[in-house]
Coordinates of C-alpha atoms and ligand atoms in Angstrom, one line a residue:
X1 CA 0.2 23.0 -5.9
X2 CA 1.4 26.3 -6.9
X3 CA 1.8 29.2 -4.2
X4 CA 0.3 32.4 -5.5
X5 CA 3.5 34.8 -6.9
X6 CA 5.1 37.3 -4.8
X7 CA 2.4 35.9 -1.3
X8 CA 4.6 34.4 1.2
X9 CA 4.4 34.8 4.6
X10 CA 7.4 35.0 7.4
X11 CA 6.5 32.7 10.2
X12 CA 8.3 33.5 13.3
X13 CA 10.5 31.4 14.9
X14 CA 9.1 28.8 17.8
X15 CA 10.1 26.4 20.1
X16 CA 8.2 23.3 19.6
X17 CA 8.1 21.0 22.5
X18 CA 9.5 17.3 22.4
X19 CA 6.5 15.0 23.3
X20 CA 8.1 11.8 23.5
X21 CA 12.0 10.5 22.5
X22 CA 11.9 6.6 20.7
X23 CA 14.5 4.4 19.6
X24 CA 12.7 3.7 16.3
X25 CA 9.8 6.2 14.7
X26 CA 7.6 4.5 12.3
X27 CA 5.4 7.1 10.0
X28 CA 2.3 5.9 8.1
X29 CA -0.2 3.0 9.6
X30 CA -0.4 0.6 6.1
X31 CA 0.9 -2.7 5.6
X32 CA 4.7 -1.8 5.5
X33 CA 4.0 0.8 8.6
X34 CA 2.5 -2.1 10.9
X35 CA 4.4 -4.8 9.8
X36 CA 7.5 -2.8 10.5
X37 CA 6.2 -0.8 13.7
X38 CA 5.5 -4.5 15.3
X39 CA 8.5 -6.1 14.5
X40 CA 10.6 -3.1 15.9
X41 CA 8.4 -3.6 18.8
X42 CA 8.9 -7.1 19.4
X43 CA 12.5 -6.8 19.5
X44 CA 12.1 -4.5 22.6
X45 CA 12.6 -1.3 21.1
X46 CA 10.7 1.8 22.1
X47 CA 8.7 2.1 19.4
X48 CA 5.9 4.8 17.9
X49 CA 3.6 4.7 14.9
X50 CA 2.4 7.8 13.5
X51 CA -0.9 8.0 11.8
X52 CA -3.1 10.9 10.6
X53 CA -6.5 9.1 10.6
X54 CA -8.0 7.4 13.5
X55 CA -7.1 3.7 12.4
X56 CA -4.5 1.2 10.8
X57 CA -4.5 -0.9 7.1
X58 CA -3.3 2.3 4.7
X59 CA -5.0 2.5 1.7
X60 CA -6.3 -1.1 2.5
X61 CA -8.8 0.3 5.1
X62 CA -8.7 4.0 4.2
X63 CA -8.9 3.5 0.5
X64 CA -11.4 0.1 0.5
X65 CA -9.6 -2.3 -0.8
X66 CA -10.7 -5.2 1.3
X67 CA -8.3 -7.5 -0.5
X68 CA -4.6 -8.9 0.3
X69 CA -3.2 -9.2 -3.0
X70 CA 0.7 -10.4 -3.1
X71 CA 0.3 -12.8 -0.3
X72 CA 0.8 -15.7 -3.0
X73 CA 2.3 -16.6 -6.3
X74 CA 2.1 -19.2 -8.8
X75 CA 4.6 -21.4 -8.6
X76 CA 5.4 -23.6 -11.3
X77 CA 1.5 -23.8 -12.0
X78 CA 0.5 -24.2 -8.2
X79 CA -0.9 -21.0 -6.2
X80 CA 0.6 -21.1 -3.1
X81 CA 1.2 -18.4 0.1
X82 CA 4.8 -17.3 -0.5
X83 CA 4.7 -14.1 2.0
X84 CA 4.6 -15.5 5.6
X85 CA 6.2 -13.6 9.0
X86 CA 3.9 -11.2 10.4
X87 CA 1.8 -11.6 7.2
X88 CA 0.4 -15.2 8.7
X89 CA -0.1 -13.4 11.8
X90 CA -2.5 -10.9 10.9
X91 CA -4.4 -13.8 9.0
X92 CA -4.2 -16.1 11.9
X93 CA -5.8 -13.1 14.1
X94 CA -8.3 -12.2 11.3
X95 CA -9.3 -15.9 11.3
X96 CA -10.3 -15.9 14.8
X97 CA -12.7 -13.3 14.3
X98 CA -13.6 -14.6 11.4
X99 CA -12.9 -11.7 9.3
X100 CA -10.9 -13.3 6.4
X101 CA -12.0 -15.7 3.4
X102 CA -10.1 -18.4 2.1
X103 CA -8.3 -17.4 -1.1
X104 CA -9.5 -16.7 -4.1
X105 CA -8.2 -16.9 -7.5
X106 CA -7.8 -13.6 -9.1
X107 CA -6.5 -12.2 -12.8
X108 CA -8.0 -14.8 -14.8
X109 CA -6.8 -17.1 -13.0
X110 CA -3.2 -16.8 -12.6
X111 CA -2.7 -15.7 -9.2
X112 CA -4.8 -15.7 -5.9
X113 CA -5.6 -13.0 -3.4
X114 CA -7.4 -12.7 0.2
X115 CA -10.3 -10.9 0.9
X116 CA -11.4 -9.6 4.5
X117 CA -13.5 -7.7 6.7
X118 CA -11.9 -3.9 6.5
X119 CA -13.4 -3.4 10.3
X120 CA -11.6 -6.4 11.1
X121 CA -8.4 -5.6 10.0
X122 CA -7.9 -2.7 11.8
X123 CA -9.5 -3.9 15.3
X124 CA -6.6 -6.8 14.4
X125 CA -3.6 -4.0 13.5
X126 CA -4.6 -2.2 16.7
X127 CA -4.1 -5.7 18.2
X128 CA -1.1 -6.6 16.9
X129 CA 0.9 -3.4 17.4
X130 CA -0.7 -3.3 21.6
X131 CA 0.6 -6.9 21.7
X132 CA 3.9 -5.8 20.3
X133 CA 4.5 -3.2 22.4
X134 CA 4.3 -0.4 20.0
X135 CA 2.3 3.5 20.7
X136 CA 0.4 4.0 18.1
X137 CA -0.2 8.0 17.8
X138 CA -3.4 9.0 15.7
X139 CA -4.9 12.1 14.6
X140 CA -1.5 12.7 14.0
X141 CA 0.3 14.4 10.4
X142 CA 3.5 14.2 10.6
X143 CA 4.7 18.0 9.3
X144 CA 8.4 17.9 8.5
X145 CA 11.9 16.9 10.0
X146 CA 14.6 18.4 12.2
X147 CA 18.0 17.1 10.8
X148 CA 20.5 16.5 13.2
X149 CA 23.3 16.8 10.7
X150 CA 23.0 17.0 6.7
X151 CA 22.5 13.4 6.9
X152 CA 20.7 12.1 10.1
X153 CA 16.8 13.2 11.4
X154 CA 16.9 14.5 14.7
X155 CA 13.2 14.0 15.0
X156 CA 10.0 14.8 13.0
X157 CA 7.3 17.1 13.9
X158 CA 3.7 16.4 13.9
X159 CA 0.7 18.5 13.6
X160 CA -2.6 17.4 16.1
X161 CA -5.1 19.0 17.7
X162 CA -3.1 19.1 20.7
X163 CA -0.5 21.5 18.4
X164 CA 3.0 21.0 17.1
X165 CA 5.4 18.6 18.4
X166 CA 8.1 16.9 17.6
X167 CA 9.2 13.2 18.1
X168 CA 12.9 12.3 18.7
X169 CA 14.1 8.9 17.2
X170 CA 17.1 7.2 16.8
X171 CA 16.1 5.5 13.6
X172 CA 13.1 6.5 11.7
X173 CA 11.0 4.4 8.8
X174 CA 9.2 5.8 6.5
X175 CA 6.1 3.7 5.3
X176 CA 3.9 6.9 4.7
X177 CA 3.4 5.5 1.0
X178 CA 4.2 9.0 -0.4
X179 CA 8.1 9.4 1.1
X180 CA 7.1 12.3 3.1
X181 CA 10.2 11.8 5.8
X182 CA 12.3 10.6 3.4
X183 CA 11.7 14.1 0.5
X184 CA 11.4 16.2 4.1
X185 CA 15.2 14.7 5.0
X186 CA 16.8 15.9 1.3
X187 CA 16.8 11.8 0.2
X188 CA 16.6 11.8 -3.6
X189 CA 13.5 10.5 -5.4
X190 CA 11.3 10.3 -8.4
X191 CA 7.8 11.1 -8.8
X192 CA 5.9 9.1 -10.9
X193 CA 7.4 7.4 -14.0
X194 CA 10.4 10.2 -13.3
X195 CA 8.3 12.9 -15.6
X196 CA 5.7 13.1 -12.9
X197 CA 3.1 11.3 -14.9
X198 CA 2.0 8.7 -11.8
X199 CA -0.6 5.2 -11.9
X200 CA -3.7 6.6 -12.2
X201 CA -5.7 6.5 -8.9
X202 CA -9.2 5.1 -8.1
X203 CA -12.2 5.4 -5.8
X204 CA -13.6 2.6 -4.1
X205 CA -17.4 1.4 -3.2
X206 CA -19.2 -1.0 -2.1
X207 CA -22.7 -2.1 -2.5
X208 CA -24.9 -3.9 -0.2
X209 CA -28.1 -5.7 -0.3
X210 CA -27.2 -7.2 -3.3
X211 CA -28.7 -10.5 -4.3
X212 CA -25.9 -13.3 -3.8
X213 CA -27.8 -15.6 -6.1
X214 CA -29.0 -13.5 -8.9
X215 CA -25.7 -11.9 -8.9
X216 CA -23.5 -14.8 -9.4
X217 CA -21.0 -14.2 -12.4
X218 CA -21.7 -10.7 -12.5
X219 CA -17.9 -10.2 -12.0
X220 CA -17.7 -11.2 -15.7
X221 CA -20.7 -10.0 -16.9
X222 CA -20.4 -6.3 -15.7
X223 CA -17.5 -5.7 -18.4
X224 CA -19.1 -7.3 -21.0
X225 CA -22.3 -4.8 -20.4
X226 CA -19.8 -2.1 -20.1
X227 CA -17.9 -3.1 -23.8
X228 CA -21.9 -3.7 -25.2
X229 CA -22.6 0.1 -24.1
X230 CA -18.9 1.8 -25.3
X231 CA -19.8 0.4 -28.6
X232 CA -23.4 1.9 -28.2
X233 CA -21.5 5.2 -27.3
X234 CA -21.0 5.5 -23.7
X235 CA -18.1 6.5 -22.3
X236 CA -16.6 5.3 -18.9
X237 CA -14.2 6.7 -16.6
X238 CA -11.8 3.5 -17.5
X239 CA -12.2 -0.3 -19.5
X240 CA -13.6 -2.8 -17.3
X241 CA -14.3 -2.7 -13.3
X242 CA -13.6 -5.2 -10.8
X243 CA -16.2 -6.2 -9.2
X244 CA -16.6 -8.6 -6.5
X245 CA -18.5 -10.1 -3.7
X246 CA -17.0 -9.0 -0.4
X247 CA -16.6 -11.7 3.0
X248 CA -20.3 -11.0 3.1
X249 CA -22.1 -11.9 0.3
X250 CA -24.7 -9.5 -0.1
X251 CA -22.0 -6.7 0.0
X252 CA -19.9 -6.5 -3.6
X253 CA -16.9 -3.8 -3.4
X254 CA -16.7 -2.0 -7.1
X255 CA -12.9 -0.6 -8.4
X256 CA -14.3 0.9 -11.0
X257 CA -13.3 4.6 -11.6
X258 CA -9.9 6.3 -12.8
X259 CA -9.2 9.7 -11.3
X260 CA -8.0 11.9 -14.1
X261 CA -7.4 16.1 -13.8
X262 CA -9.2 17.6 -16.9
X263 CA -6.4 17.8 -18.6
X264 CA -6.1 14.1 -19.0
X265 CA -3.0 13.4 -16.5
X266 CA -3.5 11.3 -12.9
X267 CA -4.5 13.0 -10.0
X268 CA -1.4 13.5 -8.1
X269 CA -1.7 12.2 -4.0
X270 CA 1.3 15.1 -3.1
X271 CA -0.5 17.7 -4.7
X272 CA -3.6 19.1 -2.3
X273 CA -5.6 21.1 -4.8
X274 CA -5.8 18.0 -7.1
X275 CA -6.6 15.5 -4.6
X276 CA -9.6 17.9 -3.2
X277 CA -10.4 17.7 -7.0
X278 CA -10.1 14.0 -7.4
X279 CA -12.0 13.2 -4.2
X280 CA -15.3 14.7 -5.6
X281 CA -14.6 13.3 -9.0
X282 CA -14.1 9.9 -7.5
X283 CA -17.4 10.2 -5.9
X284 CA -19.3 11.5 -9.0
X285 CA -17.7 8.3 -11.0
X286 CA -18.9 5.9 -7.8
X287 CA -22.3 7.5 -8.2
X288 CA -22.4 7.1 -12.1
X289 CA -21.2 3.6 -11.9
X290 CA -23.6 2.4 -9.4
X291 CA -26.4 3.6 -11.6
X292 CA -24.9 1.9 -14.3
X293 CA -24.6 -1.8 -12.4
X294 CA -28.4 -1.4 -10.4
X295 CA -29.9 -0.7 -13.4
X296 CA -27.9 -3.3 -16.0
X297 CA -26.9 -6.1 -13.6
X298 CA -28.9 -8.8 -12.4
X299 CA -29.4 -9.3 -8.7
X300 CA -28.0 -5.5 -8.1
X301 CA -31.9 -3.9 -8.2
X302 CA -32.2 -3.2 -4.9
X303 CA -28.8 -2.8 -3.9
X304 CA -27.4 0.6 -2.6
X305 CA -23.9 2.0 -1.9
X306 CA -23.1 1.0 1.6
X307 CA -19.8 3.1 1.5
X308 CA -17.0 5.5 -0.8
X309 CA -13.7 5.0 0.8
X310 CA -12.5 7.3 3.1
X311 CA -10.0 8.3 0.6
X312 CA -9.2 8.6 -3.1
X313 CA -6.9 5.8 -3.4
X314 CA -3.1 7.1 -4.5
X315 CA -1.3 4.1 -6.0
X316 CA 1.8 6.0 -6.7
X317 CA 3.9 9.3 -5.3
X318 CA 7.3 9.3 -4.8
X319 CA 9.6 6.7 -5.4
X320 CA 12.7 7.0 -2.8
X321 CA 16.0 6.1 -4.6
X322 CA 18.0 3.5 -2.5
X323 CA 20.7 1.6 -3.0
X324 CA 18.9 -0.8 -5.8
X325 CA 15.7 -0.1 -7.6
X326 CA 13.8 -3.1 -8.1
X327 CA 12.5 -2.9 -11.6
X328 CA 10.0 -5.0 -14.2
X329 CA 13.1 -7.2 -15.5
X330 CA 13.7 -8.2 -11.9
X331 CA 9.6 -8.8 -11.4
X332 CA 8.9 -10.9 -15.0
X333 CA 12.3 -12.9 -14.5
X334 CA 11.9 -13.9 -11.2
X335 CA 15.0 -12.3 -9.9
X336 CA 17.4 -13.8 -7.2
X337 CA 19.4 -11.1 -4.1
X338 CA 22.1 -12.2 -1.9
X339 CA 20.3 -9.8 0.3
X340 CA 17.0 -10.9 -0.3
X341 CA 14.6 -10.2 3.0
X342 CA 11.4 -11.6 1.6
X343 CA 9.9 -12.6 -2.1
X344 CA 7.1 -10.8 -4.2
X345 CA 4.8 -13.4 -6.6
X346 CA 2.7 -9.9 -8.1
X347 CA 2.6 -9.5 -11.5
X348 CA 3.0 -5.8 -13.2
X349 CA 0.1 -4.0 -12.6
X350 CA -0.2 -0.8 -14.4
X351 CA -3.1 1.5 -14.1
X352 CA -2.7 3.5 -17.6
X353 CA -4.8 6.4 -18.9
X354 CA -7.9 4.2 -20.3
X355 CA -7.1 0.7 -19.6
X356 CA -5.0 -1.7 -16.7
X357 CA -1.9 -3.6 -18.2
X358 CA -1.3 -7.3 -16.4
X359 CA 2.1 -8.8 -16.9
X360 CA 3.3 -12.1 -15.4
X361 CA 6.4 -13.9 -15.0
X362 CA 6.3 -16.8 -17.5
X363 CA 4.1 -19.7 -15.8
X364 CA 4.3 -22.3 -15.2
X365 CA 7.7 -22.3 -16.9
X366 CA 9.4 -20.2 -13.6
X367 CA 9.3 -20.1 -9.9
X368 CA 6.7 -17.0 -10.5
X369 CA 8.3 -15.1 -7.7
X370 CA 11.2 -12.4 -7.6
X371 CA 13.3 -11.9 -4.1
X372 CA 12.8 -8.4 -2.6
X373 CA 16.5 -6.8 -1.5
X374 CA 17.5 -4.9 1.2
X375 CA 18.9 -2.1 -0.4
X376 CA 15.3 -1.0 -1.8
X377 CA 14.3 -0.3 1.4
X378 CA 17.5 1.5 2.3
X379 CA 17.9 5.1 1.1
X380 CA 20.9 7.3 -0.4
X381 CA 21.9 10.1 1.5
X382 CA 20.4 9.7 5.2
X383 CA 21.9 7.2 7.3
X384 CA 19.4 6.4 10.0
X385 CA 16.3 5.9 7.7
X386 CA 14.7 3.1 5.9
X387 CA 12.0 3.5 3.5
X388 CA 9.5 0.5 3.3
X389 CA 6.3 0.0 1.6
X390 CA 4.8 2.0 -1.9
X391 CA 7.4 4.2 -1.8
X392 CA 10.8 2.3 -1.7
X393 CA 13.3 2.0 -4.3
X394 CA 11.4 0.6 -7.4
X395 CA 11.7 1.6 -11.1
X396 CA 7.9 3.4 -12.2
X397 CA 7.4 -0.2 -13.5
X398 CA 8.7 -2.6 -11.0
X399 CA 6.9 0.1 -8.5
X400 CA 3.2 -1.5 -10.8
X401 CA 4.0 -5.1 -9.0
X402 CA 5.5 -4.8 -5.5
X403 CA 3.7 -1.7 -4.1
X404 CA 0.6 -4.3 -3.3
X405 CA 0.3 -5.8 0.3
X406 CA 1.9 -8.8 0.5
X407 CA 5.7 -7.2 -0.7
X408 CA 4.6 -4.2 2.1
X409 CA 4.5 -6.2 4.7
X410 CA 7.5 -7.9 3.7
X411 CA 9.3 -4.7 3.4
X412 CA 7.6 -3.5 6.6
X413 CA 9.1 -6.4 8.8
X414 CA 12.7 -6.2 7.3
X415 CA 12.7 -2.6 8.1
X416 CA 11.5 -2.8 12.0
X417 CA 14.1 -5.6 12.2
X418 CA 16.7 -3.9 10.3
X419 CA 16.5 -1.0 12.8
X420 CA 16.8 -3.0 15.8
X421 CA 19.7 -5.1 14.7
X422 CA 21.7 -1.9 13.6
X423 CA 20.5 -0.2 17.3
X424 CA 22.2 -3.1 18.4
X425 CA 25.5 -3.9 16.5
X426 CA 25.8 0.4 16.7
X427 CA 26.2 0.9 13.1
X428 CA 23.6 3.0 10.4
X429 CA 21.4 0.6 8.6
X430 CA 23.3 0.8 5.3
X431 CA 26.0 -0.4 7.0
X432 CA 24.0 -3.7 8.7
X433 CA 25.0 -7.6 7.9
X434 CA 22.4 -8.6 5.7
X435 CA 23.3 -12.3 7.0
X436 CA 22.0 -11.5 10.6
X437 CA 19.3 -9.9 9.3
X438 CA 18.5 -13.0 7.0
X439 CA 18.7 -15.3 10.3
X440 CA 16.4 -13.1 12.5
X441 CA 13.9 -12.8 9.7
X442 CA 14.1 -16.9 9.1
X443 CA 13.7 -17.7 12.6
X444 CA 10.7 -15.2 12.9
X445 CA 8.8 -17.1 10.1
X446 CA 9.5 -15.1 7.0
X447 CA 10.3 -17.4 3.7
X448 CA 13.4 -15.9 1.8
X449 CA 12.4 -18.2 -0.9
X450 CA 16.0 -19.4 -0.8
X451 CA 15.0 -22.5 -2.2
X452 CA 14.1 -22.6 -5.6
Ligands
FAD501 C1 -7.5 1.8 -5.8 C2 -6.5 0.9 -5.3 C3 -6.7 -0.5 -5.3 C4 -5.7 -1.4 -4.8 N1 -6.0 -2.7 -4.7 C5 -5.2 -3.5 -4.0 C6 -5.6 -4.8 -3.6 O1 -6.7 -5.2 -3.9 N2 -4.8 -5.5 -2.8 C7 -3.6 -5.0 -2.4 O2 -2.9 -5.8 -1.8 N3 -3.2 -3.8 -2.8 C8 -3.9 -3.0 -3.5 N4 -3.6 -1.7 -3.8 C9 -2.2 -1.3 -3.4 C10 -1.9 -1.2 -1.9 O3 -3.1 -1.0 -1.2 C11 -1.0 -0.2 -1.5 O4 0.0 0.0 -2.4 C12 -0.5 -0.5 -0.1 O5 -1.5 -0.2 0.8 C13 0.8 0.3 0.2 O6 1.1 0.1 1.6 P1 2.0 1.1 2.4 O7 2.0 0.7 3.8 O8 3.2 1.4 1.6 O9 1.2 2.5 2.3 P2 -0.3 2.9 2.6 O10 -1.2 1.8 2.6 O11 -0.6 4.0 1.6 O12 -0.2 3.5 4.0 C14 0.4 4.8 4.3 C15 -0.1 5.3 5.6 O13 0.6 6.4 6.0 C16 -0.3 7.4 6.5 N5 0.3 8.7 6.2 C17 0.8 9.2 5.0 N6 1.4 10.4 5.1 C18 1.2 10.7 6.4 C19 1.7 11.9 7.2 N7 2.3 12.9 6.6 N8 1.4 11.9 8.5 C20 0.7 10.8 9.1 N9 0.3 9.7 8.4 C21 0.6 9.7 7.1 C22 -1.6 7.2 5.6 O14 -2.7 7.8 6.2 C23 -1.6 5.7 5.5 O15 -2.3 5.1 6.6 C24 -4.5 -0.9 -4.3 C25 -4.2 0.5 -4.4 C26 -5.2 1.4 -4.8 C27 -4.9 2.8 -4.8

């Protein structure tokens, strides 16, 4: 957003009141914020979660996605659940209120994913983070930093409508997706492919009262009908649209649109004049999509849209620069760390201008998984911060496979851990020993997919 030239105003100087002093801060309520609030909780550390809507899952509540992709990988030809920890956790609790499917296969094929209740998940995040001891704050933006020293956050303000305040921590994660703490702190980062051109983002809806049984392969028949009609003329936001049936069959979920700016580039999520723009624009291309599916696709007649998401959903921002970037040769050859704290079986998914670009490690030739290190989640320059989640240390490309759930939560759980074991041996996060952390995270259930 550009200010307007020579318009600035001098705020005075205040006072803003301490509302609360933690031992670890934990911005942004998605996977990698939960995950990582929880397990900082667990281990018996004051912890807070700071969220600015009025529930938990990220983009996968806030943005409808309604589907845990990077859960699993193929391996060797066989799909199996690679991501476990906290991950199994939140299944095991969606399972019981029988909020979660069984997985499905996904990408022609290649890879499987998990679908569930979006209502669900976040009565099971509020759950989780309660039974972990955790405060979760909502309604709350976080606003900017104080810095103790050039190198270490004194605390960071939030904005509510109970005013301006300002949380003291002793380590703080940042899992707000965009690397708002992390860019507020002077931590170095890229936007976007490094040029600022970003994914391009999308708008979710679903549709209910669908007919399960007259709509049955309409997943591959909607982007056939939508290649019949570009060849008859018609233009559509992007190539192809998922579509799929949701936990309850009569409701389908449709990712279907690409948010462009009129001049051609991706909406940016940091920029609030273009997400204002994108948000209507997402909703114009939900509306013109629906009309395209009720009136081409069988069994969708008498549907209607049941909900937009809340939110435009922002699949890229900032990238924060740590001490390794994990990038698409690390993804596609299945990459080994000595400091691995988790594994990602993605493949590279990038959402271009027109079209979405799907690459895979070779299968079933390799392992089909790459470790995730702990230096992507640590960043350069400040010492008691970790970055987990969409916006740690990837390449623009490597960012296109590990910024989906599954790696998030692994990320999310290292980080909480990370911060507790450094709290404890008395040293900044940078400096930890991966080993211990590689032992805690074992014992707690997470594979480090060590063996193969
Ligand atoms: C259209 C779309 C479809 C996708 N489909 C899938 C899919 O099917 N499966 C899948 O696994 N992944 C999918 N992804 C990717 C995935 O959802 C995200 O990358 C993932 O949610 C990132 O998790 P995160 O915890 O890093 O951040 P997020 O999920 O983005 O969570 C960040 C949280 O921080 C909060 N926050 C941010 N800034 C502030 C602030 N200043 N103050 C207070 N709170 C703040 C936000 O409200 C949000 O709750 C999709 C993404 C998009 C955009």
């Amino acid at each position: 957003m550009m200010a307007q030239a020579g318009r600035s105003i001098a705020e005075p100087g205040r006072k803003t009141a301490v509302l609360g002093e933690y031992e670890v801060v934990v911005l942004g309520g998605g996977p990698a914020g939960i995950a990582a609030a929880a397990a900082a909780g667990r281990s018996g550390r004051s912890t807070i979660l700071v969220e600015r809507y009025g529930f938990l899952g990220g983009a996968g509540t806030a943005a409808g996605l309604s589907n845990f992709c990077g859960l699993h990988a193929n391996v060797h030809g066989e799909h199996r659940q690679v991501v476990h920890g906290l991950a199994d956790e939140i299944i095991e609790r969606l399972k019981r209120i029988d909020g979660i499917n069984a997985p499905h296969i996904s990408l022609g094929g290649k890879i499987q994913a998990q679908m569930y209740d979006m209502d669900a998940y976040k009565i099971v995040a509020d759950e989780l983070l309660l039974a972990s001891g955790v405060k979760p704050l909502f309604h709350a933006v976080a606003a900017g930093v104080a810095m103790r020293s050039d190198n270490e956050i004194d605390a960071v303000f939030i904005e509510s409508k109970s005013g301006r305040a300002a949380l003291r921590g002793r380590v703080f994660i940042d899992c707000s997706g965009d690397g708002d703490l992390a860019h507020w702190a002077g931590a170095p980062y890229e936007l976007g492919d490094g040029a600022g051109n970003m994914l391009y983002p999308s708008t979710k809806f679903r549709m209910a009262n669908v007919d399960p049984a007259r709509a049955l392969g309409a997943r591959e028949l909607i982007p056939k009908l939508m290649e019949e009609a570009e060849k008859k003329g018609r233009v559509f936001p992007r190539r192809g649209a998922i579509v799929r049936q949701q936990r309850h069959p009569i409701e389908w979920s449709a990712n279907a649109t690409l948010i462009k700016n009129p001049d051609g580039s991706a909406v940016s999520g940091v920029d609030v004049e273009q997400m204002s723009y994108g948000e209507i624009e997402g909703r114009r291309q939900c509306r013109e999509m629906f009309e395209f599916i009720k009136s081409a696709v069988p069994g969708f007649e008498d549907a209607y849209i049941v909900d937009i998401a809340p939110q435009i959903g922002i699949r890229q921002t900032r990238r924060v620069t740590g001490e390794y970037s994990l990038c698409e040769r690390d993804i596609l050859g299945c990459a080994s760390f000595e400091d691995a704290i988790g594994v990602n079986g993605w493949p590279v998914e990038a959402h271009l201008a027109d079209r979405v670009v799907i690459k895979f490690a070779p299968i079933p030739q390799s392992r089909g998984f790459n470790q995730l290190p702990y230096r992507m989640i640590v960043p350069k320059r400040i010492d008691n911060l970790l970055v987990a989640g969409r916006c740690a240390s990837m390449t623009h490309d490597g960012h296109s496979s590990a910024r989906v759930s599954g790696p998030c939560f692994v990320m999310g759980q290292a980080a909480g851990t990370a911060a507790d074991l450094a709290l404890e041996a008395g040293v900044p996060p940078r400096a930890l020993d991966v080993r211990s952390l590689q032992e805690r995270l074992e014992q707690e259930g997470t594979y480090l997919g060590k063996d193969m």
